[in-house]
Every structure is written in C-alpha cells, then in structure tokens.
Short mmCIF file of N, CA and C in Angstrom, two decimals:
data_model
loop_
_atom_site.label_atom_id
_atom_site.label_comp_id
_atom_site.label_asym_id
_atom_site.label_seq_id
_atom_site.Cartn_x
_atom_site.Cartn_y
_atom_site.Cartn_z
N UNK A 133 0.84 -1.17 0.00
CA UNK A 133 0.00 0.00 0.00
C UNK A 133 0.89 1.25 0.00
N UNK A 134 0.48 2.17 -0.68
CA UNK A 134 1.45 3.67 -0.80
C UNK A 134 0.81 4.59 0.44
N UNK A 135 2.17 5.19 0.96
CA UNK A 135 1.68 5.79 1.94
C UNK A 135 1.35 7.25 1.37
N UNK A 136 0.96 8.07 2.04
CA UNK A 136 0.04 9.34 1.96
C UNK A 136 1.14 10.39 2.02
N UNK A 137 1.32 11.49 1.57
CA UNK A 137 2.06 12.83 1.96
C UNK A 137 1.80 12.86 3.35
N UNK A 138 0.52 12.99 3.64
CA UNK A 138 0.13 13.38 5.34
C UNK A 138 0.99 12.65 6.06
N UNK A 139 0.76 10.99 5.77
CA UNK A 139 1.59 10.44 6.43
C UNK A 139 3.04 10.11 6.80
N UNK A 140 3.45 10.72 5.39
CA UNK A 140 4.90 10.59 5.16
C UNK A 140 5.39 12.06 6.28
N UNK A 141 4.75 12.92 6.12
CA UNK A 141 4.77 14.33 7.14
C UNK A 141 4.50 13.84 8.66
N UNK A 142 3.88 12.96 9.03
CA UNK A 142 3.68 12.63 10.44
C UNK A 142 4.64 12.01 10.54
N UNK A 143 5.54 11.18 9.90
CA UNK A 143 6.35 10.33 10.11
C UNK A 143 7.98 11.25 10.02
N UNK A 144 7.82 12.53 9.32
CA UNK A 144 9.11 13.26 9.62
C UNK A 144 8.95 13.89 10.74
N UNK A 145 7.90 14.56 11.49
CA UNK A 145 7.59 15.00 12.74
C UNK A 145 8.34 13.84 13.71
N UNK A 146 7.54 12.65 13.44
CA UNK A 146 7.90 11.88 14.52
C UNK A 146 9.16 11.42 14.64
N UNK A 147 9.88 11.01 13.67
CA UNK A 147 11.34 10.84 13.57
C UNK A 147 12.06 12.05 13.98
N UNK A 148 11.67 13.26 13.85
CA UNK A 148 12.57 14.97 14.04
C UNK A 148 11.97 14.67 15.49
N UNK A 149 11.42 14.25 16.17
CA UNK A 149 11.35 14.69 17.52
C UNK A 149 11.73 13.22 18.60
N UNK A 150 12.18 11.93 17.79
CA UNK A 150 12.59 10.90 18.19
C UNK A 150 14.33 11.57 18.28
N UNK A 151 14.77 12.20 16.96
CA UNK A 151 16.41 12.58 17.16
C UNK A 151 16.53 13.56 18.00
N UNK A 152 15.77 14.01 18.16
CA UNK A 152 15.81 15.44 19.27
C UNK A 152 16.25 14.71 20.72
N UNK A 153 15.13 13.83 21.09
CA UNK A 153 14.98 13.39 22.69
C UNK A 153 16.25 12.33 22.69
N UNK A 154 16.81 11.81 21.67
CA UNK A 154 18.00 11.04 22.08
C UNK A 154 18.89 11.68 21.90
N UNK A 155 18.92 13.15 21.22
CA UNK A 155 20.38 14.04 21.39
C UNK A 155 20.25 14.94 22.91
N UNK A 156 18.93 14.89 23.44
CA UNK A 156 18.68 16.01 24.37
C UNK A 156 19.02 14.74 25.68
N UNK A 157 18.59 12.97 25.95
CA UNK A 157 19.09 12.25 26.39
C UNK A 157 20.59 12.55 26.85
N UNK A 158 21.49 12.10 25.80
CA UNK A 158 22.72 12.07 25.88
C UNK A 158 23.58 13.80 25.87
N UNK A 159 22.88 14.66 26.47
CA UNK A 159 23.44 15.76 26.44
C UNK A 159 24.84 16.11 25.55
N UNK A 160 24.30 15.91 24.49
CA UNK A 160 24.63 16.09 23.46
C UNK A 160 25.17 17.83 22.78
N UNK A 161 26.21 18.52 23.05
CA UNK A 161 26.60 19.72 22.40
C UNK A 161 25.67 20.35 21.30
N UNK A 162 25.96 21.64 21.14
CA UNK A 162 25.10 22.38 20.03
C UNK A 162 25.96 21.96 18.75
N UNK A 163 26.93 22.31 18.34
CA UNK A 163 27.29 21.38 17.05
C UNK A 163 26.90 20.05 16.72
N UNK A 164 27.34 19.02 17.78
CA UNK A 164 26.26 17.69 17.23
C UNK A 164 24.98 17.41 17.33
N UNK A 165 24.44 18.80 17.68
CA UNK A 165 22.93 18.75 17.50
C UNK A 165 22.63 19.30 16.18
N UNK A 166 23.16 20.58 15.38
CA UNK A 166 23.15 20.52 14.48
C UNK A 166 23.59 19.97 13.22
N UNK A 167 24.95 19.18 13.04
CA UNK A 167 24.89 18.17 12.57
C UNK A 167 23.61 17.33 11.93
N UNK A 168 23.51 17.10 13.72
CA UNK A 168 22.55 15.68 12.96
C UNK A 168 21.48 16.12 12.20
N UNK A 169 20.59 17.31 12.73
CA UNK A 169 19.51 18.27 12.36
C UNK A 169 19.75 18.06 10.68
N UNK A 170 20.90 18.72 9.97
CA UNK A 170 21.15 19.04 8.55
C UNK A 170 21.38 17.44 8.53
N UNK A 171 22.17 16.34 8.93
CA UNK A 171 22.08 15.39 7.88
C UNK A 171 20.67 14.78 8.19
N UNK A 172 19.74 14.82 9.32
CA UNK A 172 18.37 14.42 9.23
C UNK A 172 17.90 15.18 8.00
N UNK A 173 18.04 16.72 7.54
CA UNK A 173 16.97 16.96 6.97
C UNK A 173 17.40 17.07 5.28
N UNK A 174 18.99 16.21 5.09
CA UNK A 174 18.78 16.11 4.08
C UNK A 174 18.08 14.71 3.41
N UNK A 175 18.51 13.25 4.52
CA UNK A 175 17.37 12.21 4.43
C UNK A 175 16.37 12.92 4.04
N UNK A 176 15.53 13.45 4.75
CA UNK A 176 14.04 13.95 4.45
C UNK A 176 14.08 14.21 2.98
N UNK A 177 15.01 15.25 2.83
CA UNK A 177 15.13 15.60 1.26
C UNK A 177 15.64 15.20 -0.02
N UNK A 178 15.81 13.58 0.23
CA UNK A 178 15.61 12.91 -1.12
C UNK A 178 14.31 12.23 -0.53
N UNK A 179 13.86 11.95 0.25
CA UNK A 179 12.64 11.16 0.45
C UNK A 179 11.30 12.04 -0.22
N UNK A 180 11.75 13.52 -0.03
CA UNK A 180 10.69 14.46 -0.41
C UNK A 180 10.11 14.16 -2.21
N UNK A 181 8.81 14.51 -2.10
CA UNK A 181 8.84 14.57 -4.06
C UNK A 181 8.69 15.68 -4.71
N UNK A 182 8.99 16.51 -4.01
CA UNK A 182 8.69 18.36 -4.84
C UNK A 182 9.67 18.99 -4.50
N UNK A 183 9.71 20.24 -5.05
CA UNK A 183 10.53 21.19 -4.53
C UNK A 183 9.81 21.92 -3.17
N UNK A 184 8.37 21.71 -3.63
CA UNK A 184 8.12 22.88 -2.12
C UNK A 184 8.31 22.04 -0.94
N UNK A 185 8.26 21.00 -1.00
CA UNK A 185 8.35 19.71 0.09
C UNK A 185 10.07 19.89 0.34
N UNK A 186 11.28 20.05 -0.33
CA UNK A 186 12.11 20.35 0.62
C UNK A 186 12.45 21.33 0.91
N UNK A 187 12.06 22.35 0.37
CA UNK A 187 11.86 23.81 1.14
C UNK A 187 11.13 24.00 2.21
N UNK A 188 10.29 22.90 2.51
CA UNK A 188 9.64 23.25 3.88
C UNK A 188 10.56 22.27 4.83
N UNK A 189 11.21 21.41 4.70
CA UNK A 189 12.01 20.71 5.14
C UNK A 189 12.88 21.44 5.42
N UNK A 190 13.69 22.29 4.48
CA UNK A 190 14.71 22.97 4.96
C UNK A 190 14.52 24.10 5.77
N UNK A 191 13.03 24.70 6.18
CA UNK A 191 12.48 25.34 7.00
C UNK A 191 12.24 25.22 8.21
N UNK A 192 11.71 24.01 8.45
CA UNK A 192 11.77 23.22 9.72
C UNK A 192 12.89 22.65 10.40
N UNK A 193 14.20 22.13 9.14
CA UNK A 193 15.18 21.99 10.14
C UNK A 193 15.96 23.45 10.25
N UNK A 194 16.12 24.78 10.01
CA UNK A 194 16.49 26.01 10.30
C UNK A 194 15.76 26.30 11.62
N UNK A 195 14.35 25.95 11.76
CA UNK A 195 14.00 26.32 12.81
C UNK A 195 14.41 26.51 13.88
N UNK A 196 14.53 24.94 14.06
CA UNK A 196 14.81 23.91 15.36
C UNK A 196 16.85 24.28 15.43
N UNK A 197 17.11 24.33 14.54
CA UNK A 197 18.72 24.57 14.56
C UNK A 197 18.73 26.03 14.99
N UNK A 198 18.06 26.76 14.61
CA UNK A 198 18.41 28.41 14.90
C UNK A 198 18.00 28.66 16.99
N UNK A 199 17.00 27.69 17.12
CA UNK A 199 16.76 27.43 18.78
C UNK A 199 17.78 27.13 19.33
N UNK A 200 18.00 25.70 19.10
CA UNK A 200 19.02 25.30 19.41
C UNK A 200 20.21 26.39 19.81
N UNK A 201 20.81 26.93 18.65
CA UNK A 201 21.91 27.93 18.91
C UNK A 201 21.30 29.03 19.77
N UNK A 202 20.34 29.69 19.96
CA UNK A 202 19.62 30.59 21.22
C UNK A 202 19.82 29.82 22.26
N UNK A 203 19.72 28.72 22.46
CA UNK A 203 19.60 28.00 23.87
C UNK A 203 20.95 27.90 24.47
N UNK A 204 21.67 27.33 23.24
CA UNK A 204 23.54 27.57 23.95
C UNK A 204 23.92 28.48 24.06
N UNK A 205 23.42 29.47 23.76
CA UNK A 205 24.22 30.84 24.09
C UNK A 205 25.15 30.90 22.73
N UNK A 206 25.33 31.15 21.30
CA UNK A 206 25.60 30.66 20.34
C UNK A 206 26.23 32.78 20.66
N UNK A 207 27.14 32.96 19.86
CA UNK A 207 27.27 34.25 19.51
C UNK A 207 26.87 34.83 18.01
N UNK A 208 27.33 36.00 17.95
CA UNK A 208 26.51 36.57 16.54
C UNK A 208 27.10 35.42 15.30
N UNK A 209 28.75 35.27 15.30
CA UNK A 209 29.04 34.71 14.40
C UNK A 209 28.32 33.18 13.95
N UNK A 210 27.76 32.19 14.87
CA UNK A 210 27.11 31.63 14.84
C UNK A 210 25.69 31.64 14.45
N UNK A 211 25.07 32.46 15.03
CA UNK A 211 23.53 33.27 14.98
C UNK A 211 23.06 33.92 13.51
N UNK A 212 24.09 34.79 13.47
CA UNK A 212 23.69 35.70 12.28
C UNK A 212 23.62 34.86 11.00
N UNK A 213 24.65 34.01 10.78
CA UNK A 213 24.20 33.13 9.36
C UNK A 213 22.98 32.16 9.42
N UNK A 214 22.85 32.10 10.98
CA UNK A 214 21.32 30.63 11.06
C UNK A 214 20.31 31.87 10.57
N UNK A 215 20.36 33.01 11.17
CA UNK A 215 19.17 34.01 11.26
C UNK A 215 19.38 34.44 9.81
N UNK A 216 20.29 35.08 8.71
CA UNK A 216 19.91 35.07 7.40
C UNK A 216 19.48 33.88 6.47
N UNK A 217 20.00 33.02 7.02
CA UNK A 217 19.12 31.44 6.31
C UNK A 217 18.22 31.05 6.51
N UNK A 218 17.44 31.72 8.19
CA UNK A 218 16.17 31.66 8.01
C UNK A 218 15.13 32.63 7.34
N UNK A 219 15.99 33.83 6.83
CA UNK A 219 15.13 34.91 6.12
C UNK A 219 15.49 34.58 4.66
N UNK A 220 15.87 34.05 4.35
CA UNK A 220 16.51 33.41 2.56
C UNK A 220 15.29 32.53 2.36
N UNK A 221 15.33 31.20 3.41
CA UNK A 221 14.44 30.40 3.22
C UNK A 221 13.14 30.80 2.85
N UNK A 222 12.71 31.85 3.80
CA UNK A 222 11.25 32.36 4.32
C UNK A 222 10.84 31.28 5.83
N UNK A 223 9.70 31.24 6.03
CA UNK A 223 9.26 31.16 7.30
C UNK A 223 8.07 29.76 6.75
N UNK A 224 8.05 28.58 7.61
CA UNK A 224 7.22 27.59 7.68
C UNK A 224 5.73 27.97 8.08
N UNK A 225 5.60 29.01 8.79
CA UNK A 225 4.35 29.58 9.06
C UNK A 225 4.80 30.90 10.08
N UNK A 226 3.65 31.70 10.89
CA UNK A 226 3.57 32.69 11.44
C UNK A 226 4.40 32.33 12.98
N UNK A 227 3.88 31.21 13.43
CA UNK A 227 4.67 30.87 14.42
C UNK A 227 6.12 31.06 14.26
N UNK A 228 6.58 30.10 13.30
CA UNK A 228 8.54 30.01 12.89
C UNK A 228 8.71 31.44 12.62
N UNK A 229 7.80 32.52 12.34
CA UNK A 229 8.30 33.86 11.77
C UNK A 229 8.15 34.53 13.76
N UNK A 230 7.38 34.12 14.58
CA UNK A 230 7.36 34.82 15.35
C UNK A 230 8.40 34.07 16.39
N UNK A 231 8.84 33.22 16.34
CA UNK A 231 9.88 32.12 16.97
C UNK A 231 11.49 33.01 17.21
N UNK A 232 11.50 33.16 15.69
CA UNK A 232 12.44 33.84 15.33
C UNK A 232 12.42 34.97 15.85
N UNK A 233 11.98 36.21 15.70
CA UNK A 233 12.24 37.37 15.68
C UNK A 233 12.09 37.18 17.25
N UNK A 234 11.59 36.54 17.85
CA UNK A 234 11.35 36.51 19.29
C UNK A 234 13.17 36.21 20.50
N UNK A 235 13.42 35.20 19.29
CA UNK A 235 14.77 34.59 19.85
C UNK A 235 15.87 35.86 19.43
N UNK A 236 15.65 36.23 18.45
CA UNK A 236 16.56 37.17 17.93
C UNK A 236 16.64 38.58 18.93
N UNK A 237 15.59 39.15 19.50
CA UNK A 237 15.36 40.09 20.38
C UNK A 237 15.83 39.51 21.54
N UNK A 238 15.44 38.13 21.76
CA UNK A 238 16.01 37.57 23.58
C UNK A 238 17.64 37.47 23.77
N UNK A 239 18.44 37.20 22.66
CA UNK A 239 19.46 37.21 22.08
C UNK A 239 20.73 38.12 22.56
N UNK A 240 19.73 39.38 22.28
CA UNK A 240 20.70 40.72 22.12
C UNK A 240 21.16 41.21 23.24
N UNK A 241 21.66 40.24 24.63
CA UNK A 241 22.60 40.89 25.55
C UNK A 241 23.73 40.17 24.98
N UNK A 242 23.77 39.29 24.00
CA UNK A 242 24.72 38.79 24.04
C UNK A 242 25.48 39.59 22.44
N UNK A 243 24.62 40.41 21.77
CA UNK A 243 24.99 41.29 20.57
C UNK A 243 24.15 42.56 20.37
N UNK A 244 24.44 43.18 21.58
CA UNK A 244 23.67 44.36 21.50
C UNK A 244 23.64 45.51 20.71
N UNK A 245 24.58 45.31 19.55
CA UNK A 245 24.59 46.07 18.42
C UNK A 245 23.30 46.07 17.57
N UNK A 246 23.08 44.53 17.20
CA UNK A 246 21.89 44.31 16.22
C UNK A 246 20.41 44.80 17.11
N UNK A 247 20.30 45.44 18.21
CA UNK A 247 19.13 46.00 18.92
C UNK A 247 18.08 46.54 17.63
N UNK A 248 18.56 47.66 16.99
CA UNK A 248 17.72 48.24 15.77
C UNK A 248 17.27 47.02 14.77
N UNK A 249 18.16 46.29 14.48
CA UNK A 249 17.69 45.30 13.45
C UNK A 249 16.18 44.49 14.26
N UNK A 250 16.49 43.65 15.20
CA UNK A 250 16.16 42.78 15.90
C UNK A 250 14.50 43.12 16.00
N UNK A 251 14.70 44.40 16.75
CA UNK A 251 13.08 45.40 16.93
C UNK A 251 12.65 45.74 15.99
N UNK A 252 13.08 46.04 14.53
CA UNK A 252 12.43 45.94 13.45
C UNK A 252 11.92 45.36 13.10
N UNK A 253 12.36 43.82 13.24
CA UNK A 253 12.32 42.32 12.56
C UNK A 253 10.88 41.96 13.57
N UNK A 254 11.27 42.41 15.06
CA UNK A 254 9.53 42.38 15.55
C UNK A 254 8.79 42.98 15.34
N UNK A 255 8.91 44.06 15.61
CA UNK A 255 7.65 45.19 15.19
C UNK A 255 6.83 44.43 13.70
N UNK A 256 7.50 44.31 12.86
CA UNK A 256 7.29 43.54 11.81
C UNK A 256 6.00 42.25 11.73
N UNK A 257 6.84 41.30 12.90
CA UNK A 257 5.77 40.40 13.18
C UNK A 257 4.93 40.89 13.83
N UNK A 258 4.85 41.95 14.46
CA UNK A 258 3.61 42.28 15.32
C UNK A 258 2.78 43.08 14.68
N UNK A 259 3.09 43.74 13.38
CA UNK A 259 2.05 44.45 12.79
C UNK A 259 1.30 43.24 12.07
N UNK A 260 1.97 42.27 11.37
CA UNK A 260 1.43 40.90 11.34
C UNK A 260 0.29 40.56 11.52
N UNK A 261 0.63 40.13 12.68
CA UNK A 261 -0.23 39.71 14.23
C UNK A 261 -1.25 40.49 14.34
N UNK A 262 -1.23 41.98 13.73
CA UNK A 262 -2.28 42.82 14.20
C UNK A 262 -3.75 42.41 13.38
N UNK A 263 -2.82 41.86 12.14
CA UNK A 263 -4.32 42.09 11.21
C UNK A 263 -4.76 40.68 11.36
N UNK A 264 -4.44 39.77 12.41
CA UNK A 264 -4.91 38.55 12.44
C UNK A 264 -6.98 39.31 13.18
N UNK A 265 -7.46 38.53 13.39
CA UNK A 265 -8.30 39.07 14.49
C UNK A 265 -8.22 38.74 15.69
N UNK A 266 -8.66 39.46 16.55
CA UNK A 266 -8.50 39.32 18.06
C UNK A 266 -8.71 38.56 18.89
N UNK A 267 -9.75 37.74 18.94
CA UNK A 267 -10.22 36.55 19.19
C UNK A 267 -9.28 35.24 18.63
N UNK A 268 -8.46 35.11 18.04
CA UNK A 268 -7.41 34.21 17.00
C UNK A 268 -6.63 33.77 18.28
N UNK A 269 -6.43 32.67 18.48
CA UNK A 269 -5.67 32.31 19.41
C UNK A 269 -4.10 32.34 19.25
N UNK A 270 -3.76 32.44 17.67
CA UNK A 270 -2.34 32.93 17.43
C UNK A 270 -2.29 34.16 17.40
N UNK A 271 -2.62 35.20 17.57
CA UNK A 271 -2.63 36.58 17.74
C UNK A 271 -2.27 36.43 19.60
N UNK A 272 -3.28 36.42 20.75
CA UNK A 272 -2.97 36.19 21.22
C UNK A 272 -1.27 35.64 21.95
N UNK A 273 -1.81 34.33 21.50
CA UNK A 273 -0.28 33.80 21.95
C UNK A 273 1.07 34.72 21.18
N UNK A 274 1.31 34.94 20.17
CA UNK A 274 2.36 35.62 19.54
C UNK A 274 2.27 36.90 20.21
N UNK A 275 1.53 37.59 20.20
CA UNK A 275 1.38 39.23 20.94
C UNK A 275 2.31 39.01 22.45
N UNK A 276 1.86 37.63 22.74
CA UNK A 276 2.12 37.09 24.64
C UNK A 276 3.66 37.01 24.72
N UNK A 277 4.15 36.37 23.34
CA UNK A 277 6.07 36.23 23.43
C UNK A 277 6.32 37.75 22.68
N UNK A 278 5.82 38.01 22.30
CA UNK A 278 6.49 39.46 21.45
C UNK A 278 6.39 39.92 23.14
N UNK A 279 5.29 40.14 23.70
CA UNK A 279 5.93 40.97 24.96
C UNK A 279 6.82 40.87 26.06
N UNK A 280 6.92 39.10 25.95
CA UNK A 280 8.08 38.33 26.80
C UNK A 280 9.44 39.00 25.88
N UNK A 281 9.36 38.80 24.62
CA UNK A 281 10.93 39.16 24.60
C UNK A 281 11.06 40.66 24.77
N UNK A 282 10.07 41.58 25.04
CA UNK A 282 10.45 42.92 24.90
C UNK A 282 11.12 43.08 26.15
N UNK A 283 9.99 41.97 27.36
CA UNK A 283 10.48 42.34 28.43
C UNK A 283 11.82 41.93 28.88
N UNK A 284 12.48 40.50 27.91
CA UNK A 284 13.79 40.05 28.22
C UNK A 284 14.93 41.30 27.95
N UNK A 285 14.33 41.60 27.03
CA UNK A 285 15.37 42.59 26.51
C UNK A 285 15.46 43.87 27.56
N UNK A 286 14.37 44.26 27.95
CA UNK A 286 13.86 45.17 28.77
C UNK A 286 14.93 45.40 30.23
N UNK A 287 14.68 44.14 30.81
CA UNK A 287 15.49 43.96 31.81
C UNK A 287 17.07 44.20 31.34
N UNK A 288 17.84 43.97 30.37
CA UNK A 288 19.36 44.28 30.39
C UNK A 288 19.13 45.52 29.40
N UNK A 289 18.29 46.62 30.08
CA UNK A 289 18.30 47.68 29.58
C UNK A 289 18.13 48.14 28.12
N UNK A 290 17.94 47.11 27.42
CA UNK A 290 17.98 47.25 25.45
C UNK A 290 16.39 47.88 25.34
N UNK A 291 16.32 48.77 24.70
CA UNK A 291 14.85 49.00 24.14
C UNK A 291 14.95 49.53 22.58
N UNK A 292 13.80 49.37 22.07
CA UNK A 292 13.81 49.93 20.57
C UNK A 292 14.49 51.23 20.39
#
C-alpha cells in the first residue's frame, strides 16, 4: 500500500522529535545537534517529491537549529548566518516567523549592536499579528512572546 504525503509528514515530525529526545538524552553539544539536524533533513530531502516539500524541510530543520543555537548561548558569528538562512528560506508559518524574531530580540545581551535590526524584525511580526483578528488564538499567543521578549530585553536595559 502507498503511503500518503500526510503520512509521510507525520512520520518526519515523529522521527525529528525521536532525534531530538535522544540528542537532548545524551546531552549532546550544540554542534552535534546541528549536525545531525542538517544530515536528518537532508534524508528527508531525497525522500521528499517536490521542490516545495524540501523547502519546507529545509524550513523546519532552520528552525529547530536556529533554537538550538539561542539556547547555547551561540554568539553573533554563529547566529547571524542561522538568522539570514532563516530569512533566505522564508518562514514555515507565522509561528517560525514569530519564533524567530522573538529569539533574535532575547538574544541581544549577548549582541547588543543588532538592537535596531532585531526590533524591526519584531515590530514587523507584530504588525502581522495585528491584522490577524483578536479573538485568533495565534494573535494572542504571539502578541504574549512578542511581549516576553520585549520584556527580556527590557530587563538588560535594550529598548527599541
């Protein structure tokens, strides 16, 4: 029996979050987390059958890799090429666009130069966000981290 796109998509979810919990297991470094991330998501991408199918592949693993490097404490030289490869790519949806600009603002004690960029890149998602409607539970929630990172930033004194 041929399996389904849907299913073939539940089954990269579930495998991307099976390599996750055995790299997050074995406390595993931010380089061999990304590693594995890019050679997982180039598997994915001969398995894929389109082009937009590994462009969203290569979206989803930028995601999770561009976190990743926020979580270690990654510096700009690290950061800044995940963060233009995730604006080359484009964005998997509104979330990965608000993920980003969110991490990128929480970021900036550690590159407090890019402050102007960073608050642009939100403001951005938040005018977004505006024309969602109000009642939208992603409006909401995104409005909720846009104000968490204002306030991260807030606290080590950075403002727009």
């Amino acid at each position: 029996m041929r399996r389904t796109r849907k299913d073939w998509w539940h089954s990269v979810s579930r495998r991307t979050d099976d390599l996750l919990v055995q790299l997050f297991k074995a406390d595993t470094p931010y380089t061999e987390i990304k590693r594995a991330m890019l050679a997982q998501a180039e598997e994915f991408k001969q398995e894929a059958r389109t082009p937009a199918e590994r462009l969203h592949v290569d979206r989803l693993a930028m995601q999770l890799i561009i976190t990743q490097a926020y979580a270690s404490g990654a510096g700009w030289e690290e950061f800044g090429p995940l963060l233009r490869r995730c604006q080359r790519l484009g964005y998997a949806d509104i979330t990965h666009r608000i993920n980003v600009a969110c991490l990128y603002v929480q970021s900036l004690p550690r590159f407090p130069e890019k402050a102007r960029r960073a608050f642009a890149m939100l403001d951005a998602v938040e005018q977004t966000l505006k024309r969602i409607r109000k009642s939208h539970y992603l409006r909401r929630e995104g409005m909720l981290g846009i104000a968490h990172a204002r306030g991260v930033a807030a606290s080590v004194g950075l403002k727009r």
